[in-house]
PDB file of C-alpha atoms and ligand atoms in Angstrom:
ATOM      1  CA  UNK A   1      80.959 116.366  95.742  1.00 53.00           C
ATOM      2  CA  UNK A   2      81.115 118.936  98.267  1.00 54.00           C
ATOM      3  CA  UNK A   3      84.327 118.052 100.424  1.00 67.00           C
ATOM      4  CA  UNK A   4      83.549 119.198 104.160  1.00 69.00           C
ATOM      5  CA  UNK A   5      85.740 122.050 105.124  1.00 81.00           C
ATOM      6  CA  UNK A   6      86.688 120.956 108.911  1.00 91.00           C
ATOM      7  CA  UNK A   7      90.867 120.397 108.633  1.00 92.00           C
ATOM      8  CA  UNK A   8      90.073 116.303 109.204  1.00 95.00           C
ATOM      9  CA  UNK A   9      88.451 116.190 105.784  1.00 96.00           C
ATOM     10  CA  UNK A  10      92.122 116.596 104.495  1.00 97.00           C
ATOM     11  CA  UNK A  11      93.383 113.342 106.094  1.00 98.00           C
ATOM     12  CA  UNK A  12      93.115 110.323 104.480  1.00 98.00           C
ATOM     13  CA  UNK A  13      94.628 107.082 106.747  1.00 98.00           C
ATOM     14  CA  UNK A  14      95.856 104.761 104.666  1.00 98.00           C
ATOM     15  CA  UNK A  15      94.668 101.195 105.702  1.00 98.00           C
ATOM     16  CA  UNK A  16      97.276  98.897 104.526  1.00 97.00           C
ATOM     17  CA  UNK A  17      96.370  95.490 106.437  1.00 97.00           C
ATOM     18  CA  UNK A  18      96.273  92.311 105.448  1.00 95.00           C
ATOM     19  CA  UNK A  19      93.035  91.454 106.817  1.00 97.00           C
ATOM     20  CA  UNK A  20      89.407  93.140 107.107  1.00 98.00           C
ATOM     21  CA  UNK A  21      89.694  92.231 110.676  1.00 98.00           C
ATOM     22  CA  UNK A  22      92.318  94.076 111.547  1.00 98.00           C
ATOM     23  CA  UNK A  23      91.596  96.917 109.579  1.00 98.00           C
ATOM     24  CA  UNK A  24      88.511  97.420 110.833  1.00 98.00           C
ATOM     25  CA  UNK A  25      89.779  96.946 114.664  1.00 98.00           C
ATOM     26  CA  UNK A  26      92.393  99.591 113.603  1.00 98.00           C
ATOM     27  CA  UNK A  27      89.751 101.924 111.854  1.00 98.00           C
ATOM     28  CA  UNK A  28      87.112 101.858 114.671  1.00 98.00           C
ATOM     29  CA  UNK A  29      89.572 103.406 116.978  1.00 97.00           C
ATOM     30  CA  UNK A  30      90.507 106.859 114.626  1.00 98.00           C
ATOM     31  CA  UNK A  31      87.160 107.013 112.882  1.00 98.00           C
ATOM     32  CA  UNK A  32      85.935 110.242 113.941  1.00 97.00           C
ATOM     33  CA  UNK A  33      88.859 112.135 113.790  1.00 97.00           C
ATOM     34  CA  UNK A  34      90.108 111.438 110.436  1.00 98.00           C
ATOM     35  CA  UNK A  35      88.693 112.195 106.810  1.00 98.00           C
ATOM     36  CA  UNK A  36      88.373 109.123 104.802  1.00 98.00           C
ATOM     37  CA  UNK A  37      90.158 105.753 104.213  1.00 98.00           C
ATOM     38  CA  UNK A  38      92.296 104.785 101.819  1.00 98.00           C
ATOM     39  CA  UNK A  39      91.527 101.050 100.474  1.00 98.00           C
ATOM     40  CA  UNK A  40      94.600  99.450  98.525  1.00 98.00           C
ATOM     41  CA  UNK A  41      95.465  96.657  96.689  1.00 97.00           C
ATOM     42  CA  UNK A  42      95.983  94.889  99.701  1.00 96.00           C
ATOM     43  CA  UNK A  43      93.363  95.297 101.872  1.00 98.00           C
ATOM     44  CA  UNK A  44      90.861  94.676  98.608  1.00 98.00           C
ATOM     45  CA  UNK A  45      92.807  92.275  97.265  1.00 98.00           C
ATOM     46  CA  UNK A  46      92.312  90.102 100.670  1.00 97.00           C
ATOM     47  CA  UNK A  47      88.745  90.994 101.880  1.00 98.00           C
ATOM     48  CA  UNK A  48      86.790  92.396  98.127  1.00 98.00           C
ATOM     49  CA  UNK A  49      83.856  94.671  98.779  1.00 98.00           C
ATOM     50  CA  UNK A  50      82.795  93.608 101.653  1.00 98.00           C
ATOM     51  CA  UNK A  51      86.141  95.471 103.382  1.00 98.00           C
ATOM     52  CA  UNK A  52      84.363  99.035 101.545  1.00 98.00           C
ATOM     53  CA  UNK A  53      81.036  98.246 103.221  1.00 98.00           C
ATOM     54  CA  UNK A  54      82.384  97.854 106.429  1.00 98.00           C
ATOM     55  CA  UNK A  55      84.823 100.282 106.427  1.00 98.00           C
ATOM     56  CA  UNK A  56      82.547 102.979 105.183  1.00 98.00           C
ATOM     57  CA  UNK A  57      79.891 101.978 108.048  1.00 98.00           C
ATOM     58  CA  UNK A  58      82.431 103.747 110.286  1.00 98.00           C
ATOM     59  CA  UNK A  59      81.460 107.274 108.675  1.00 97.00           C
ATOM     60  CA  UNK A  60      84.576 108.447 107.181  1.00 98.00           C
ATOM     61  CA  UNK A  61      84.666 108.013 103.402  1.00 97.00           C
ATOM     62  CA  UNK A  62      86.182 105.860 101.015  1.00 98.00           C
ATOM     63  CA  UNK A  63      89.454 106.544  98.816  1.00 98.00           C
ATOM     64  CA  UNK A  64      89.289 103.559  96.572  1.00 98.00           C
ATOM     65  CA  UNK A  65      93.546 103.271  95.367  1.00 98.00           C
ATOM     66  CA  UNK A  66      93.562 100.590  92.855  1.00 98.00           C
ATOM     67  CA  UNK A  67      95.176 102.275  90.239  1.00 98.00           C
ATOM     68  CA  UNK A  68      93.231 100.769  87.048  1.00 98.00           C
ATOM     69  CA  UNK A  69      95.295 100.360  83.935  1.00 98.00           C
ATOM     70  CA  UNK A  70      93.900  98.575  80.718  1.00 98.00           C
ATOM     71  CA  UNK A  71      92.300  98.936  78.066  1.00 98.00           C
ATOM     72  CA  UNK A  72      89.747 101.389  77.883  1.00 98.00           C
ATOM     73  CA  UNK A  73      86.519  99.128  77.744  1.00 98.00           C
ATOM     74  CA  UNK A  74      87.907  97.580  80.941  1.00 98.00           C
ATOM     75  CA  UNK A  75      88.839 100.313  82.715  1.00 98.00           C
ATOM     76  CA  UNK A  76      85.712 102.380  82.895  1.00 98.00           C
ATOM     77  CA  UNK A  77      83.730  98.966  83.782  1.00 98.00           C
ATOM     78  CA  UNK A  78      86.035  98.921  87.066  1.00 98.00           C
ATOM     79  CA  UNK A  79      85.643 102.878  87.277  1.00 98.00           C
ATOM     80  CA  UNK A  80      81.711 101.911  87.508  1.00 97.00           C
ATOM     81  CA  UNK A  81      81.794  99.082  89.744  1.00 97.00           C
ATOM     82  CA  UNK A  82      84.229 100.986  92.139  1.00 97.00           C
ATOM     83  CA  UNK A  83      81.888 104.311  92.027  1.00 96.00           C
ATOM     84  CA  UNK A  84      78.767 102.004  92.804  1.00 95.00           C
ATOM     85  CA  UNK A  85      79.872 101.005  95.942  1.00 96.00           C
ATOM     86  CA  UNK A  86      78.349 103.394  98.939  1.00 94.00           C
ATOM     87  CA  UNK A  87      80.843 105.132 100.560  1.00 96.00           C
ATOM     88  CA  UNK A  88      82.896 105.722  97.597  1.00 97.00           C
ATOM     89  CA  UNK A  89      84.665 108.971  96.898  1.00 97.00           C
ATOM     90  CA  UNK A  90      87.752 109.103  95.570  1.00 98.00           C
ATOM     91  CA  UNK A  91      88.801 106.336  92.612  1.00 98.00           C
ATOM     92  CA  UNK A  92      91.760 106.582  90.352  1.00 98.00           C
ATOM     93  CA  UNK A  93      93.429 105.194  87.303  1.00 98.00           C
ATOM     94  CA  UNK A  94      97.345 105.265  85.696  1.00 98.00           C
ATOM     95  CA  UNK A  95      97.831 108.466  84.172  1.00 98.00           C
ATOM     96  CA  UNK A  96      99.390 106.364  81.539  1.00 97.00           C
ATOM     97  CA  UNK A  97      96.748 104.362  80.086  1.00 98.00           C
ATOM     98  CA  UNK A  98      96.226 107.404  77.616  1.00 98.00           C
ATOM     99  CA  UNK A  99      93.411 109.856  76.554  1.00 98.00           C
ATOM    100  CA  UNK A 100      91.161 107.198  75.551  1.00 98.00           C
ATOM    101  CA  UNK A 101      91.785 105.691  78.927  1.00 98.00           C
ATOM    102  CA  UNK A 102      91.305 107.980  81.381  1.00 98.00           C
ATOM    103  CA  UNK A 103      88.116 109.532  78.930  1.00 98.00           C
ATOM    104  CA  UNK A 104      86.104 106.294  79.396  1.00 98.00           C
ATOM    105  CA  UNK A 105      87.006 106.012  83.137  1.00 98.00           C
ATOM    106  CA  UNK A 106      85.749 109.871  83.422  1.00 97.00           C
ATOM    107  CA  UNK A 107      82.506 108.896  81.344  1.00 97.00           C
ATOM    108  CA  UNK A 108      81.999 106.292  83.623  1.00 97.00           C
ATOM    109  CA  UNK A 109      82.783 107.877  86.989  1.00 97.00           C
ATOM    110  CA  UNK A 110      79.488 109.808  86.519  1.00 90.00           C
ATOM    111  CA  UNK A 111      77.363 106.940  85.201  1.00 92.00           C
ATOM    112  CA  UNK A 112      74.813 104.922  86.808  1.00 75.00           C
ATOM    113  CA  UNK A 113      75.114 107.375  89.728  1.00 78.00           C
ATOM    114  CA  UNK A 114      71.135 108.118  91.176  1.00 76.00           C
ATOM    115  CA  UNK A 115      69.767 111.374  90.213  1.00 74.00           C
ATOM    116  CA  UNK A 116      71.364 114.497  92.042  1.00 72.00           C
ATOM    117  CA  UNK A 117      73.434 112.349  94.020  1.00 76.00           C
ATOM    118  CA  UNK A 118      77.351 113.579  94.398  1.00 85.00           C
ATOM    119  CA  UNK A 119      79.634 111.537  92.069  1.00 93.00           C
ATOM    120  CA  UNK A 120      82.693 110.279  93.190  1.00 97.00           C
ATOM    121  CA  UNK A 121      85.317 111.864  92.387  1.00 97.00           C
ATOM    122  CA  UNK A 122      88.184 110.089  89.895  1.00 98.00           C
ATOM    123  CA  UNK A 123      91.814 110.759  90.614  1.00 98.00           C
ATOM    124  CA  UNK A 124      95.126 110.359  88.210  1.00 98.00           C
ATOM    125  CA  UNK A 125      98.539 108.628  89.481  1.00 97.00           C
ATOM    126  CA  UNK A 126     101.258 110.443  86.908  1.00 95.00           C
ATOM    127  CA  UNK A 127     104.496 108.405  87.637  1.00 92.00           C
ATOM    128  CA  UNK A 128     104.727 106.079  90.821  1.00 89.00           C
ATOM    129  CA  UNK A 129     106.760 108.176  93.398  1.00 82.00           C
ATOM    130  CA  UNK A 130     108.835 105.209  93.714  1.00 83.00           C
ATOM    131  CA  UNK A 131     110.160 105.589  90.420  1.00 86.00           C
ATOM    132  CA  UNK A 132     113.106 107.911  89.697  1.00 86.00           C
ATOM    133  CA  UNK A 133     114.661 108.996  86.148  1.00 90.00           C
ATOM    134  CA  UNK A 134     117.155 105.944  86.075  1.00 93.00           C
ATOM    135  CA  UNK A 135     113.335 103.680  86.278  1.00 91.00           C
ATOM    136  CA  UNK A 136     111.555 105.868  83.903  1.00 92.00           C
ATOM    137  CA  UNK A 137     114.512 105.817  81.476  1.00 94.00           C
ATOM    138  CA  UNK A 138     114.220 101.861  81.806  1.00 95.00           C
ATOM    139  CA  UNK A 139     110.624 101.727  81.081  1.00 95.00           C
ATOM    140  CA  UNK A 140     111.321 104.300  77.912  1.00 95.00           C
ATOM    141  CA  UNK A 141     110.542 107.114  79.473  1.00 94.00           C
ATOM    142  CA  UNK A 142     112.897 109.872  79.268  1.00 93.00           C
ATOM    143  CA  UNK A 143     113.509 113.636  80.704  1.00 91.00           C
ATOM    144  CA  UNK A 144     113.144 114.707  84.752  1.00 91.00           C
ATOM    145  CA  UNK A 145     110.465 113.162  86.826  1.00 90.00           C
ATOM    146  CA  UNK A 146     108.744 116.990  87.427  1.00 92.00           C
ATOM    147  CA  UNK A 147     107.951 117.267  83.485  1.00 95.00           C
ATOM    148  CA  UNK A 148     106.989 114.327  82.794  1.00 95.00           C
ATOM    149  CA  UNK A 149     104.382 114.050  85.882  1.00 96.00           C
ATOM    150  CA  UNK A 150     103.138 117.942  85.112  1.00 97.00           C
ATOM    151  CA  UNK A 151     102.400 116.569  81.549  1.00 98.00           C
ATOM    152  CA  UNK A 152     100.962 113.534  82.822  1.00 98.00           C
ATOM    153  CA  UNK A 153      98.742 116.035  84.990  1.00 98.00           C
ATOM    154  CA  UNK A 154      97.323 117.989  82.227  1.00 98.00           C
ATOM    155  CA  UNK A 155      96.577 115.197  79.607  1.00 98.00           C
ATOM    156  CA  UNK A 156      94.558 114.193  82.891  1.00 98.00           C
ATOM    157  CA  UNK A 157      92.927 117.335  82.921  1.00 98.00           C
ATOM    158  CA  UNK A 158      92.560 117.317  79.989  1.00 98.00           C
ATOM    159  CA  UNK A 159      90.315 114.376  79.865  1.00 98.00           C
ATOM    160  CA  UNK A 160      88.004 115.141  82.114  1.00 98.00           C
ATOM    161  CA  UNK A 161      89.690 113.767  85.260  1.00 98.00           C
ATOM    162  CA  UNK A 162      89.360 115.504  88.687  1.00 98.00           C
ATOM    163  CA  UNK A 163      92.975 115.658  89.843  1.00 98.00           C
ATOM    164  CA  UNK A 164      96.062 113.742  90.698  1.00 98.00           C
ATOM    165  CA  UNK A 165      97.935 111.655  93.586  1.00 97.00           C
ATOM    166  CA  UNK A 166     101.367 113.070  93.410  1.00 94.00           C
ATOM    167  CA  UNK A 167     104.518 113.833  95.383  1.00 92.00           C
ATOM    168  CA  UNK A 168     104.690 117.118  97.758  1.00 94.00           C
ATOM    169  CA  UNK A 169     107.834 117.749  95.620  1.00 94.00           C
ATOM    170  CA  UNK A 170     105.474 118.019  92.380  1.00 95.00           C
ATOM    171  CA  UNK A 171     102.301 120.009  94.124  1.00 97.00           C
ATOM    172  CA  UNK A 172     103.094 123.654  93.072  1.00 97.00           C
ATOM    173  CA  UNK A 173     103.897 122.988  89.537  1.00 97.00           C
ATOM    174  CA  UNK A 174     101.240 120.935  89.164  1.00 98.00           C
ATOM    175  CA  UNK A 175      98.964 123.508  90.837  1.00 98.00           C
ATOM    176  CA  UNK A 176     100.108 125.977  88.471  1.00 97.00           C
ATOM    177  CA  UNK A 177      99.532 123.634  85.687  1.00 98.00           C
ATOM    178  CA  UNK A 178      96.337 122.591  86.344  1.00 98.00           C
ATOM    179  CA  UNK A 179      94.584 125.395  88.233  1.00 97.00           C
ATOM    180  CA  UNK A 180      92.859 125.973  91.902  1.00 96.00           C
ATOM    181  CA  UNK A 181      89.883 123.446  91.437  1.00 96.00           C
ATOM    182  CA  UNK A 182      91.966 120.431  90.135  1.00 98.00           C
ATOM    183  CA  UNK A 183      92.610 117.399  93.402  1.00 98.00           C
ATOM    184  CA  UNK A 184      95.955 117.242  94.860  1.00 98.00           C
ATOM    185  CA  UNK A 185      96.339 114.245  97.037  1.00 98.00           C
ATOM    186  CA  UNK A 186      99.470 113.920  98.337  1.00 96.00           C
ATOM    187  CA  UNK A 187     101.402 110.727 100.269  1.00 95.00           C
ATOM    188  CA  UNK A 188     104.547 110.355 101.363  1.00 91.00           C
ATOM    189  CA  UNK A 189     103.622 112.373 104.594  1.00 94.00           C
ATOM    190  CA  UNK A 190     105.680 112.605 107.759  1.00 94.00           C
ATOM    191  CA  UNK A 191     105.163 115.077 110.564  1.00 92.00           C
ATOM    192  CA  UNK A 192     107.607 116.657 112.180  1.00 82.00           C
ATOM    193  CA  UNK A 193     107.398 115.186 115.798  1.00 66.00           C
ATOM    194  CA  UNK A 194     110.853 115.645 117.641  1.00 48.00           C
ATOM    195  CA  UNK A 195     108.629 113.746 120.704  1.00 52.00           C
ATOM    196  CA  UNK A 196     108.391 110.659 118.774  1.00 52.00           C
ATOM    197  CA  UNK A 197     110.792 109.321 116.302  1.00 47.00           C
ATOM    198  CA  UNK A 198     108.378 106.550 114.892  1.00 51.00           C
ATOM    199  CA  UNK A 199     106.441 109.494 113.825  1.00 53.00           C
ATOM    200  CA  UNK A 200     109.115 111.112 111.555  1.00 58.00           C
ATOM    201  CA  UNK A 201     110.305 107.627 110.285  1.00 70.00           C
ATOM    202  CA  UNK A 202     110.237 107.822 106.275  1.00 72.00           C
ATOM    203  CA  UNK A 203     110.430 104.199 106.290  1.00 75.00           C
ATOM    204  CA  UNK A 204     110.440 103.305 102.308  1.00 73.00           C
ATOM    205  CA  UNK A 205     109.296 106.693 100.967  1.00 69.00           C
ATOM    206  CA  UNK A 206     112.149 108.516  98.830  1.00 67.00           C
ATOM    207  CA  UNK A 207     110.888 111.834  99.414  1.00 72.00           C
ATOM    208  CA  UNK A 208     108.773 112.843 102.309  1.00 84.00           C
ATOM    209  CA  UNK A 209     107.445 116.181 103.530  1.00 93.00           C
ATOM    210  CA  UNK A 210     105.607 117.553 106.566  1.00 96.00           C
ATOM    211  CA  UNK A 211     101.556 118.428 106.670  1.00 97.00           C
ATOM    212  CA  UNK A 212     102.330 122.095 106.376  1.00 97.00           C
ATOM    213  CA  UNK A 213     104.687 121.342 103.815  1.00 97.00           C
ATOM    214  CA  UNK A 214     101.902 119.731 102.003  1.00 97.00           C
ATOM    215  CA  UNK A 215      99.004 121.791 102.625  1.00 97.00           C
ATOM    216  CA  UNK A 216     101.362 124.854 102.237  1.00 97.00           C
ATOM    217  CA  UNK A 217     102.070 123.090  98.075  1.00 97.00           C
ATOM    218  CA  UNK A 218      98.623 123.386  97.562  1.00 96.00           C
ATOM    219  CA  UNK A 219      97.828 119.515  98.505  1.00 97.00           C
ATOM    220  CA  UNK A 220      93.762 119.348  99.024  1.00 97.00           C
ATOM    221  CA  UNK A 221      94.059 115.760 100.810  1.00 98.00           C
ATOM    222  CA  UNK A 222      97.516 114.016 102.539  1.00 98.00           C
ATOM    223  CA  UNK A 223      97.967 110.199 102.925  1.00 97.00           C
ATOM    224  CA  UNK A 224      99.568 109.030 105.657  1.00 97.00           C
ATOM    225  CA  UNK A 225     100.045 105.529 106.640  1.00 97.00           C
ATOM    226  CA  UNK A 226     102.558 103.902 108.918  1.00 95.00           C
ATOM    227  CA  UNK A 227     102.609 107.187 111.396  1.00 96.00           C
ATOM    228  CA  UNK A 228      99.276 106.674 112.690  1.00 97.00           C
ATOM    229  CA  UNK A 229      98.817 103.394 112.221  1.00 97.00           C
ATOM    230  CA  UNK A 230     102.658 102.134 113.496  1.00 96.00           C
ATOM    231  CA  UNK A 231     101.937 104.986 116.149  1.00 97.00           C
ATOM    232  CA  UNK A 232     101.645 103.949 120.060  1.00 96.00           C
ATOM    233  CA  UNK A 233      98.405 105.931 119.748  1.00 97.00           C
ATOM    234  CA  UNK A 234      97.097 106.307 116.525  1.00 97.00           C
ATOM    235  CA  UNK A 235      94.395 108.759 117.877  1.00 97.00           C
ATOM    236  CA  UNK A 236      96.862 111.297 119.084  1.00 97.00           C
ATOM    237  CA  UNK A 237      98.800 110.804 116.092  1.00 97.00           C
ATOM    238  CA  UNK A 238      95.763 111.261 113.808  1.00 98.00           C
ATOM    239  CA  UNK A 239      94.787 114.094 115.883  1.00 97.00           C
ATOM    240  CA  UNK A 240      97.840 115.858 115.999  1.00 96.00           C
ATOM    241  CA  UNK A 241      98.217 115.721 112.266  1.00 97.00           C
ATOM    242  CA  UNK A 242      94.878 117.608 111.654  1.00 97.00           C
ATOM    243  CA  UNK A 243      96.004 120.232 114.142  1.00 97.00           C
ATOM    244  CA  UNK A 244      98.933 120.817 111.961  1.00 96.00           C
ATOM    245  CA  UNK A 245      96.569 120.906 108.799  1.00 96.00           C
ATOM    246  CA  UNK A 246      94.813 123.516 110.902  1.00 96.00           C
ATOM    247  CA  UNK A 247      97.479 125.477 111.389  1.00 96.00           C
ATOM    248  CA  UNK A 248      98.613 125.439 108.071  1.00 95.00           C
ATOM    249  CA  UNK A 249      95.500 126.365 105.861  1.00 90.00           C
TER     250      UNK A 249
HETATM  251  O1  C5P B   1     102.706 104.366 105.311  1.00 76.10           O
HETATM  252  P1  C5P B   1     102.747 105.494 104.320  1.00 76.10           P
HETATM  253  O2  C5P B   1     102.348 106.826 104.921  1.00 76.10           O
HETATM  254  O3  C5P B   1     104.048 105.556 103.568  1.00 76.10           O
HETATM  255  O4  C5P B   1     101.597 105.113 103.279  1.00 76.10           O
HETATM  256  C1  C5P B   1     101.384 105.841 102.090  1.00 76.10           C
HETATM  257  C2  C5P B   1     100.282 105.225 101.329  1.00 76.10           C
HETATM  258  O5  C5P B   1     100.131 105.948 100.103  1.00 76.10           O
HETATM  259  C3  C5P B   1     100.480 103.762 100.938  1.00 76.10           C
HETATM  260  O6  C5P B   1      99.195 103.152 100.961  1.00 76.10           O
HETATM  261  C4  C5P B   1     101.011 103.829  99.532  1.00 76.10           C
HETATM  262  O7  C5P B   1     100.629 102.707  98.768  1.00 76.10           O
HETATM  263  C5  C5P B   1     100.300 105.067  99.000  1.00 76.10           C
HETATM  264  N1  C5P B   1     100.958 105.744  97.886  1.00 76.10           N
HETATM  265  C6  C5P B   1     102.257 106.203  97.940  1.00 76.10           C
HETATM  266  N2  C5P B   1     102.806 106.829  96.856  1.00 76.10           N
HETATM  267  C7  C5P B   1     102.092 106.990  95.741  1.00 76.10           C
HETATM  268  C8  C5P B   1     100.773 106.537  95.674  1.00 76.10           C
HETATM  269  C9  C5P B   1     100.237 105.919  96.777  1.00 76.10           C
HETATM  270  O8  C5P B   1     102.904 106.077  98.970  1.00 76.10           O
HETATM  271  N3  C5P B   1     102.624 107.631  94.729  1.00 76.10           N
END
């Protein structure tokens, strides 16, 4: 798939509503300034695939965040129902299903796709930024967060996948890991507004950075939820967020 180069491609707004109704009332208003969507648990979870058709009617595509892990059979039949619905381009799986894993959801990323048409494009989570080495070491997984993700990254690479969702904090080594044409998407994104303090909120995330941070950590794509859409207007905030990207690249 050949990403579009204009600074919105980078933003993905993450749609974390209950309903398709208000998504879509919420999504209709930043539509054509933003890069894609991101469709969650939640939002799926509530409305199926009719909340992808919709959404994906308004233009931007669709990052489709359900984080599959099982076993292999069953992941890559999600993988191929998720990558045959229109509008689809960015799916991912738990970096910790294993090599068999994330192998059958990169064999099936590419299946059943028409002739010369663009695959999506299959992401890895590593560890859950919400995790820190106290939860890891609970779940049996030892040593510093950084080492174990940057692992994580490369048996993803490793298998065939096209990049990760990872923390800011993790970008560069994971850059350096992995090389230029492996996907960095990036949450846990808070500009740096001094006008607006709902804007620089971190709310639950442990670790935030700004867009330039991001983009300047080698991040291809940055998440960001509750600043636009808590925002008083989610189209200046949007907007104001790809100017930074701008600025930054
Ligand atoms: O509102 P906020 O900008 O914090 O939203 C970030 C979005 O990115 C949420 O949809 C959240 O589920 C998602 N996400 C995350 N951290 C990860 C993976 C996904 O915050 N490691």
């Amino acid at each position: 798939m050949t990403f579009d180069t204009h600074p919105r491609s980078s933003l993905i707004v993450a749609l974390d509503f209950d309903s398709l109704k208000s998504a879509l009332k919420f999504a209709q208003q930043i539509a054509d300034v933003v890069g894609m969507f991101k469709i969650g648990s939640q939002l799926f979870t509530a409305a199926g695939p009719a909340a992808v058709r919709e959404i994906a009617a308004l233009g931007p595509g669709i990052f489709l965040d359900l984080k599959f892990h099982d076993i292999p059979n069953t992941v890559a039949g999600a993988v191929l129902s998720s990558a045959a619905m229109t509008g689809v381009q960015l799916v991912n799986v738990h970096a910790l299903g294993g090599h068999a894993m994330l192998h059958a959801a990169v064999q099936a990323i590419g299946a059943g796709q028409p002739m010369g048409a663009d695959r999506p494009r299959l992401l890895a989570v590593t560890i859950l930024t919400s995790m820190d080495q106290k939860a890891m070491r609970e779940v049996g997984i030892g040593g510093p967060p950084k080492t174990r993700v940057v692992k994580l990254a490369k048996l993803a690479k490793t298998a065939g996948v096209d990049g990760v969702v990872a923390s800011v904090q993790e970008a560069r080594a994971i850059r350096k890991a992995c090389g230029r044409d492996f996907l960095i998407v990036t949450p846990g994104v808070r500009p740096k507004d001094k006008d607006s303090a709902a804007a620089a909120k971190t709310d639950d995330q442990a670790r935030t950075a700004t867009p330039t941070e991001a983009i300047k950590a080698g991040a291809d794509f940055l998440v960001v939820g509750r600043p636009i859409t808590a925002a008083p207007d989610p189209r200046a905030a949007a907007q104001s967020i790809v100017d930074e990207i701008a600025a930054a690249k």
